[in-house]
Coordinates of C-alpha atoms in Angstrom, one line a residue:
M1 CA 82.1 116.8 75.9
E2 CA 85.1 116.9 73.6
L3 CA 88.5 116.1 76.0
D4 CA 91.6 118.5 74.2
P5 CA 94.0 115.5 74.8
V6 CA 97.0 118.0 74.3
A7 CA 95.9 119.6 77.9
L8 CA 95.1 116.0 79.3
S9 CA 98.8 114.6 78.0
R10 CA 100.1 117.4 79.3
A11 CA 98.3 117.1 82.7
Q12 CA 98.9 113.1 82.6
F13 CA 102.8 114.0 82.2
A14 CA 103.1 116.8 85.1
L15 CA 101.7 114.4 87.6
T16 CA 103.9 111.1 86.4
I17 CA 106.3 113.1 86.2
M18 CA 106.7 115.1 89.6
F19 CA 105.7 112.3 91.4
H20 CA 108.4 110.0 90.1
Y21 CA 110.1 114.2 91.1
L22 CA 109.6 113.4 94.4
F23 CA 112.1 110.2 94.8
P24 CA 115.0 110.3 93.1
P25 CA 116.2 114.4 94.2
L26 CA 116.8 112.0 97.5
S27 CA 118.7 109.4 96.5
I28 CA 121.7 111.9 95.3
G29 CA 121.1 114.4 98.2
L30 CA 120.9 110.9 100.7
G31 CA 123.6 109.5 99.2
L32 CA 125.7 112.2 99.9
Q33 CA 125.0 111.4 103.5
L34 CA 125.7 108.0 102.9
V35 CA 129.3 108.9 101.7
L36 CA 130.0 111.2 104.7
L37 CA 129.2 108.5 107.1
E38 CA 130.6 105.9 106.0
G39 CA 133.4 108.0 105.4
L40 CA 133.9 109.7 108.9
Y41 CA 133.2 105.4 110.1
L42 CA 136.6 104.5 108.6
W43 CA 138.1 107.9 110.0
T44 CA 137.3 108.0 113.2
K45 CA 136.3 103.8 114.2
E46 CA 133.1 105.9 116.5
R47 CA 129.9 102.8 116.1
D48 CA 127.5 106.1 115.7
W49 CA 128.5 106.6 112.5
E50 CA 128.4 103.5 111.1
R51 CA 125.3 103.1 113.1
A52 CA 123.9 106.5 110.9
A53 CA 124.9 105.1 107.9
R54 CA 123.1 101.5 107.9
F55 CA 120.4 102.8 109.4
F56 CA 120.0 105.8 106.4
T57 CA 120.9 102.8 103.7
R58 CA 117.5 101.4 104.8
L59 CA 115.3 104.3 103.7
F60 CA 117.8 105.3 100.6
A61 CA 117.3 102.0 99.4
V62 CA 113.4 102.3 99.9
N63 CA 113.2 105.4 98.3
F64 CA 115.6 104.1 95.6
A65 CA 113.1 100.9 95.1
V66 CA 110.4 103.5 94.5
G67 CA 112.1 105.9 92.1
V68 CA 112.6 103.1 89.8
A69 CA 108.7 101.9 89.5
T70 CA 107.6 106.3 89.2
G71 CA 109.5 106.7 86.6
I72 CA 108.8 103.6 84.0
V73 CA 106.0 104.5 82.7
M74 CA 107.2 108.3 81.5
E75 CA 108.5 106.2 78.8
F76 CA 105.2 104.8 77.9
E77 CA 104.1 107.9 77.7
F78 CA 106.1 109.4 75.7
G79 CA 104.9 106.7 73.0
T80 CA 101.4 106.2 73.5
N81 CA 100.9 110.3 73.9
W82 CA 103.9 112.1 72.3
A83 CA 104.8 110.1 69.9
T84 CA 105.1 113.2 67.4
Y85 CA 108.1 114.3 69.8
S86 CA 109.1 111.1 70.5
R87 CA 110.0 111.2 66.4
F88 CA 111.3 114.7 66.5
V89 CA 113.6 113.8 69.8
G90 CA 114.7 111.0 69.2
D91 CA 118.2 110.6 67.1
V92 CA 119.6 113.1 70.9
F93 CA 117.6 111.6 73.1
G94 CA 118.3 108.7 72.5
S95 CA 122.1 109.2 72.6
A96 CA 121.5 110.5 75.9
L97 CA 119.5 108.1 77.3
A98 CA 121.9 105.5 75.8
A99 CA 124.7 106.8 78.3
E100 CA 122.3 107.1 81.2
G101 CA 121.8 103.6 81.5
I102 CA 125.5 102.6 80.3
F103 CA 127.2 104.8 82.6
A104 CA 124.9 105.7 85.6
F105 CA 121.9 103.0 86.1
F106 CA 124.1 100.2 85.7
L107 CA 126.8 101.4 87.9
E108 CA 123.8 102.7 90.8
S109 CA 122.4 98.8 90.3
G110 CA 125.4 97.3 90.2
F111 CA 127.0 98.2 93.5
L112 CA 123.6 99.4 95.1
A113 CA 122.7 95.0 96.6
I114 CA 126.5 95.6 98.1
L115 CA 125.7 98.7 99.8
V116 CA 122.2 96.8 100.7
F117 CA 123.1 93.4 102.0
G118 CA 126.7 94.1 102.4
W119 CA 127.4 94.9 105.2
D120 CA 128.6 92.1 107.1
R121 CA 129.6 90.4 103.9
V122 CA 132.7 92.6 102.4
T123 CA 135.4 94.4 103.8
P124 CA 135.1 98.5 105.0
P125 CA 136.6 100.2 102.4
V126 CA 134.7 98.0 99.5
H127 CA 131.7 98.8 101.5
F128 CA 132.8 102.6 101.4
L129 CA 134.0 101.8 98.0
A130 CA 130.5 100.9 96.7
T131 CA 128.8 103.6 98.2
I132 CA 130.9 106.4 97.1
L133 CA 129.6 103.9 93.2
V134 CA 125.9 104.3 93.7
F135 CA 126.1 108.4 94.6
L136 CA 128.2 108.7 91.9
G137 CA 125.9 106.3 89.5
S138 CA 122.7 108.6 90.7
C139 CA 124.8 111.9 90.2
F140 CA 125.7 110.7 86.9
S141 CA 121.7 109.2 86.0
A142 CA 121.5 113.0 86.8
V143 CA 124.0 114.5 84.0
W144 CA 122.2 112.9 81.4
I145 CA 118.8 113.4 82.1
V146 CA 119.4 117.2 82.8
V147 CA 121.1 117.3 79.1
A148 CA 118.3 115.9 77.7
N149 CA 115.6 118.3 79.0
S150 CA 118.3 121.3 78.4
W151 CA 118.7 120.2 75.0
Q152 CA 114.7 120.7 74.4
Q153 CA 115.7 124.0 76.1
T154 CA 119.1 125.1 74.6
P155 CA 119.1 123.1 71.1
A156 CA 123.1 122.6 70.1
G157 CA 124.7 120.2 67.7
F158 CA 122.0 119.7 65.2
H159 CA 119.9 120.0 62.2
V160 CA 116.5 118.9 61.7
V161 CA 115.2 116.2 58.2
G162 CA 112.3 115.6 56.8
E163 CA 108.8 118.3 56.9
G164 CA 105.7 118.0 59.3
E165 CA 105.0 115.3 60.8
S166 CA 108.1 113.4 59.8
A167 CA 111.5 115.9 60.8
R168 CA 113.6 115.1 63.0
A169 CA 116.1 116.2 64.9
R170 CA 119.7 114.2 64.1
I171 CA 122.6 114.6 65.9
T172 CA 126.0 116.8 64.5
D173 CA 127.7 117.7 67.2
F174 CA 127.9 115.3 70.3
W175 CA 129.3 117.2 72.3
A176 CA 127.7 120.4 70.9
M177 CA 124.5 118.9 71.7
V178 CA 126.0 117.6 75.5
L179 CA 127.2 120.8 76.6
N180 CA 124.5 122.5 75.3
P181 CA 123.8 126.9 76.8
S182 CA 121.9 125.8 79.2
S183 CA 123.4 122.1 80.7
A184 CA 125.9 123.1 83.2
D185 CA 123.9 125.8 84.7
R186 CA 120.6 123.8 85.0
L187 CA 122.2 120.4 86.3
T188 CA 124.6 122.4 88.9
H189 CA 121.1 123.7 90.7
T190 CA 119.5 119.9 89.8
L191 CA 122.3 118.4 92.5
L192 CA 122.8 121.1 94.8
G193 CA 118.7 121.1 95.1
A194 CA 119.0 117.3 95.6
L195 CA 121.8 117.8 98.1
I196 CA 119.8 120.3 100.1
L197 CA 117.2 118.1 99.9
G198 CA 119.3 114.9 100.8
A199 CA 120.6 117.3 103.8
F200 CA 117.8 118.7 105.7
F201 CA 116.0 115.3 105.0
V202 CA 117.9 113.5 108.5
M203 CA 118.1 116.8 109.7
S204 CA 114.5 116.0 110.4
V205 CA 114.8 112.2 111.5
C206 CA 117.5 113.2 113.7
A207 CA 115.1 116.0 115.0
W208 CA 113.0 114.0 115.1
W209 CA 114.8 111.5 118.0
L210 CA 116.7 114.4 119.7
L211 CA 112.8 115.5 120.4
R212 CA 112.2 112.0 121.9
R213 CA 115.4 112.0 123.5
E214 CA 116.3 108.3 121.0
H215 CA 119.4 107.8 120.2
E216 CA 121.1 110.6 121.6
S217 CA 124.6 110.5 120.5
L218 CA 123.7 109.5 117.2
A219 CA 120.8 111.7 116.3
K220 CA 123.6 114.7 117.2
R221 CA 126.5 113.5 115.0
A222 CA 124.5 113.0 111.8
F223 CA 122.4 116.3 112.1
G224 CA 125.8 118.1 112.6
V225 CA 126.7 116.6 109.5
A226 CA 123.8 117.3 107.8
L227 CA 123.5 121.2 109.0
I228 CA 127.2 121.6 108.0
T229 CA 126.2 120.3 104.1
G230 CA 122.9 121.8 104.3
A231 CA 124.6 125.0 105.2
L232 CA 126.8 125.1 102.8
T233 CA 125.2 124.0 99.8
S234 CA 122.5 125.7 100.4
I235 CA 124.8 129.2 100.3
A236 CA 125.8 127.9 96.8
M237 CA 122.1 127.4 94.9
F238 CA 122.8 131.2 95.9
L239 CA 125.3 131.6 92.9
S240 CA 123.9 128.6 90.8
G241 CA 120.6 130.3 91.1
H242 CA 122.0 133.7 90.0
S243 CA 124.0 132.1 86.8
N244 CA 120.9 130.3 85.7
A245 CA 119.2 133.8 86.3
Q246 CA 121.7 134.9 83.3
M247 CA 121.5 132.0 81.3
V248 CA 117.8 131.8 81.2
A249 CA 117.9 135.8 80.3
T250 CA 120.9 135.6 77.4
H251 CA 119.2 131.8 75.8
Q252 CA 114.9 131.8 76.8
P253 CA 114.3 135.8 77.8
A254 CA 110.1 135.2 77.6
K255 CA 110.9 132.4 79.8
L256 CA 112.9 135.5 82.3
A257 CA 110.1 137.9 81.9
A258 CA 107.2 135.6 82.8
F259 CA 109.7 134.3 86.1
E260 CA 109.8 138.4 86.6
G261 CA 106.4 139.9 85.2
H262 CA 108.3 141.7 83.1
F263 CA 105.2 142.4 80.8
H264 CA 105.7 145.5 78.9
S265 CA 109.3 147.0 77.5
E266 CA 110.5 150.5 79.2
E267 CA 113.4 153.0 78.9
G268 CA 116.3 151.9 81.9
G269 CA 116.8 150.0 84.8
T270 CA 113.9 146.6 85.0
A271 CA 112.6 146.9 88.4
L272 CA 112.8 142.8 90.4
Y273 CA 109.4 141.7 91.8
L274 CA 109.4 140.2 95.7
V275 CA 106.3 139.8 95.6
G276 CA 103.0 139.9 94.1
Y277 CA 100.3 138.5 92.0
P278 CA 100.7 138.5 88.0
D279 CA 97.5 139.9 86.3
E280 CA 97.7 138.7 82.6
A281 CA 94.5 140.2 80.6
R282 CA 96.5 144.1 82.8
G283 CA 99.9 143.2 81.6
E284 CA 100.9 144.3 85.5
V285 CA 101.5 142.5 88.8
V286 CA 99.2 143.6 91.4
G287 CA 100.0 144.7 94.7
G288 CA 103.5 144.2 93.8
V289 CA 107.2 144.8 95.6
A290 CA 109.6 145.6 93.7
I291 CA 113.0 147.0 94.2
P292 CA 114.3 149.8 91.1
A293 CA 116.4 148.1 88.2
M294 CA 117.8 145.1 90.7
L295 CA 117.0 143.0 88.0
S296 CA 119.1 145.3 85.2
V297 CA 121.5 144.7 88.0
L298 CA 121.6 141.0 88.8
V299 CA 121.4 140.2 84.9
Y300 CA 123.5 142.5 83.0
G301 CA 125.5 144.4 86.4
D302 CA 124.0 147.8 85.0
P303 CA 121.3 149.2 86.5
D304 CA 120.1 151.3 83.1
R305 CA 120.2 148.6 80.7
P306 CA 116.5 147.1 80.4
V307 CA 115.4 143.5 80.1
R308 CA 113.8 142.5 77.4
A309 CA 110.0 142.4 78.3
L310 CA 107.1 140.0 77.0
D311 CA 106.0 142.4 74.2
T312 CA 108.7 142.0 72.6
F313 CA 107.9 138.1 71.8
P314 CA 104.7 137.4 68.8
E315 CA 102.1 137.4 71.6
E316 CA 101.9 132.9 70.1
D317 CA 105.9 132.6 71.1
R318 CA 104.8 134.0 74.7
P319 CA 104.3 131.7 77.9
P320 CA 101.5 132.1 80.5
V321 CA 103.1 134.2 84.0
V322 CA 101.0 133.3 86.3
V323 CA 102.1 129.5 86.8
P324 CA 105.6 130.0 86.3
F325 CA 105.7 133.9 88.2
A326 CA 104.3 131.9 91.5
A327 CA 106.9 129.1 91.1
Y328 CA 109.8 131.2 90.1
H329 CA 109.6 133.2 93.3
L330 CA 107.9 130.0 95.5
M331 CA 111.8 128.4 94.5
I332 CA 113.7 131.0 95.5
G333 CA 111.7 132.1 98.9
L334 CA 112.0 128.6 100.2
G335 CA 116.0 129.1 99.3
T336 CA 116.2 131.7 101.1
Y337 CA 114.7 129.9 103.9
F338 CA 117.1 127.3 103.6
L339 CA 119.9 129.6 103.3
V340 CA 118.3 131.0 107.5
L341 CA 117.3 128.4 108.8
T342 CA 121.0 126.3 108.7
L343 CA 123.3 128.9 109.8
W344 CA 121.2 130.0 112.1
G345 CA 121.0 126.3 113.7
L346 CA 125.2 126.7 112.4
W347 CA 124.7 130.2 115.2
L348 CA 123.2 128.0 117.7
R349 CA 125.4 124.9 118.1
W350 CA 128.8 127.0 118.1
R351 CA 126.8 128.8 120.9
G352 CA 125.5 124.2 122.4
T353 CA 122.5 125.9 122.9
L354 CA 120.8 123.4 119.3
W355 CA 120.0 120.4 121.6
T356 CA 118.4 121.9 123.7
N357 CA 116.3 124.8 122.0
R358 CA 112.6 122.6 121.2
R359 CA 111.4 124.5 118.7
V360 CA 113.6 124.8 116.6
L361 CA 113.8 121.0 116.5
W362 CA 110.3 121.4 115.3
L363 CA 111.3 123.7 112.7
F364 CA 113.8 121.0 111.2
V365 CA 111.3 118.6 111.5
V366 CA 109.3 119.8 109.3
S367 CA 110.9 122.0 107.1
V368 CA 112.1 118.7 105.3
I369 CA 109.4 119.2 103.0
G370 CA 110.7 123.0 102.4
P371 CA 113.1 121.2 99.9
Y372 CA 110.5 119.1 97.7
V373 CA 107.8 121.8 97.1
A374 CA 111.4 123.3 96.3
N375 CA 112.3 121.6 93.7
Q376 CA 109.3 120.8 92.0
A377 CA 108.9 124.8 91.8
G378 CA 111.6 124.8 89.9
W379 CA 110.4 122.0 87.3
V380 CA 107.5 123.7 87.1
A381 CA 108.8 126.9 86.7
A382 CA 111.1 125.4 84.2
E383 CA 108.7 124.2 82.2
V384 CA 106.2 125.9 81.7
G385 CA 108.0 129.2 81.3
R386 CA 109.7 126.8 77.8
Q387 CA 105.3 127.2 76.8
P388 CA 104.2 127.1 73.7
W389 CA 107.9 125.2 72.7
V390 CA 108.3 121.5 73.8
V391 CA 111.4 122.0 71.5
Y392 CA 112.2 125.6 71.9
G393 CA 112.0 127.5 69.0
L394 CA 111.6 124.2 66.9
L395 CA 108.2 122.3 67.9
R396 CA 105.4 123.5 69.6
T397 CA 103.4 121.4 71.9
R398 CA 100.7 121.7 70.5
D399 CA 102.3 119.7 67.2
A400 CA 104.0 117.1 69.9
V401 CA 101.4 114.6 71.1
S402 CA 100.5 111.6 69.3
P403 CA 98.0 112.6 66.0
T404 CA 95.5 109.3 66.8
I405 CA 94.9 109.6 70.3
V406 CA 91.9 111.0 72.0
G407 CA 91.1 112.8 75.0
D408 CA 89.2 110.0 77.1
Q409 CA 91.6 107.8 77.1
V410 CA 94.7 110.2 78.4
L411 CA 91.2 111.2 80.8
G412 CA 90.9 107.2 81.3
S413 CA 95.0 106.7 81.6
T414 CA 95.8 109.2 84.5
I415 CA 92.6 108.6 86.4
L416 CA 94.5 104.5 86.7
F417 CA 97.9 106.6 87.4
S418 CA 96.3 108.4 89.8
L419 CA 95.3 105.7 92.0
V420 CA 98.4 103.7 91.5
Y421 CA 100.1 106.9 92.8
I422 CA 98.7 107.2 95.9
G423 CA 99.0 103.3 96.8
L424 CA 102.6 103.7 96.3
G425 CA 103.1 106.8 97.7
A426 CA 100.9 105.5 100.8
I427 CA 103.2 102.7 100.7
W428 CA 106.1 104.8 101.3
V429 CA 105.0 106.9 103.4
F430 CA 104.3 104.1 105.9
V431 CA 107.6 102.6 105.4
M432 CA 109.5 105.4 105.7
N433 CA 107.4 105.7 108.7
E434 CA 107.9 102.7 110.6
K435 CA 111.9 102.2 109.4
I436 CA 112.7 106.0 111.4
Q437 CA 110.1 105.0 114.2
H438 CA 111.9 102.0 114.8
G439 CA 114.7 103.6 114.4
P440 CA 119.2 102.4 114.5
D441 CA 119.5 99.0 115.6
A442 CA 121.9 98.6 118.5
P443 CA 125.2 98.7 118.7
E444 CA 125.7 94.4 119.4
A445 CA 123.3 94.1 116.8
H446 CA 126.9 94.5 114.4
P447 CA 129.5 91.4 115.5
A448 CA 131.4 93.1 111.7
A449 CA 131.4 96.6 113.7
I450 CA 132.5 96.0 117.1
E451 CA 135.6 94.0 115.5
A452 CA 136.4 96.8 113.6
E453 CA 136.1 98.4 116.0
A454 CA 138.6 96.7 118.0
L455 CA 141.5 97.1 115.0

């Protein structure tokens, strides 16, 4: 049986990037929590804040290390499986990835040692500065990666030179490339998703301690900060999501039609499906529950203006529908859950019943899975909805693979990556669980902190 190298290369890249994308969002989100916890320690001199910052720094370091290791594989895949794609986008991605290395990775890695090992070796303000710079470095890294990916979605600031397999995009306007039509919306959405994950991660750990009646004073303080952060970022995420949908409607209307299962053109306003199954063969959403004209209202602010449907695009340019529809609706459903849960948590805390409500605490323990799923679903919706293009409107995915690879080779390397990732994932879970079960060090373990408190 002859194996399809295009399908296998797509599956391998999806595997590697989805596994890698478990870690960077937590580094960004946990980085903000570290800044808040350490800042509160410097402001109040209360040792619970410092103990919490020290503890979550250890989890940050483990997560950061695994994230870096899993990201390296993709660089090799660009050359082995996607040589035509790499040649086409090389000039554009070279600038963006170089900027990431200079402005982000060096900043993040350069101060990581002070963050992890410098607690008792530098003054508290210097350590706090290192924490801020590591957090900013992780954000800057996301900036350039999202810029490069956004250029694939909405190319700008370039012209194409050469033809056929020799064709490549050459930058004509660097800032037009950076500030392409989708960069700002996609970056905001990505960062908010990471911050929500960081908040839910801290709440999950602290809720677990509270259920076991361990480290209660510290857990209540850190949980409270994460709860406020989670609520604010969940509210902001809804505004960002709305802006994103309007951007997609303008620049990638076929993707929006796939998100919404909008198969056929119609007069008047377009309905918004809440749930359902898009049957691509029949061209309809089976069992769908829809709000009439709501999609037109959200996209155009006009209930009578129709949204462009899939049948207005050539058949060969239409994305698949089932996967983007499911991933998009799962992401929105989870976003709604995050908002409701955090607002409910704030209300219970205001009433003074949050810390004794074991069912709610259990809910916060398990809810950390939600932001992981939502971040992955958002990526799947964005990338599968872009098909059949790898660079929107310029380079089809089937034309982007290396011309010399064969399916057997890709299958073999995919199996190898899967085994390595299973091992890495198991180690990550084991180490993180060990540290969470151990909890923060006792206050007397940090003489420098005691001295600072006495000042």
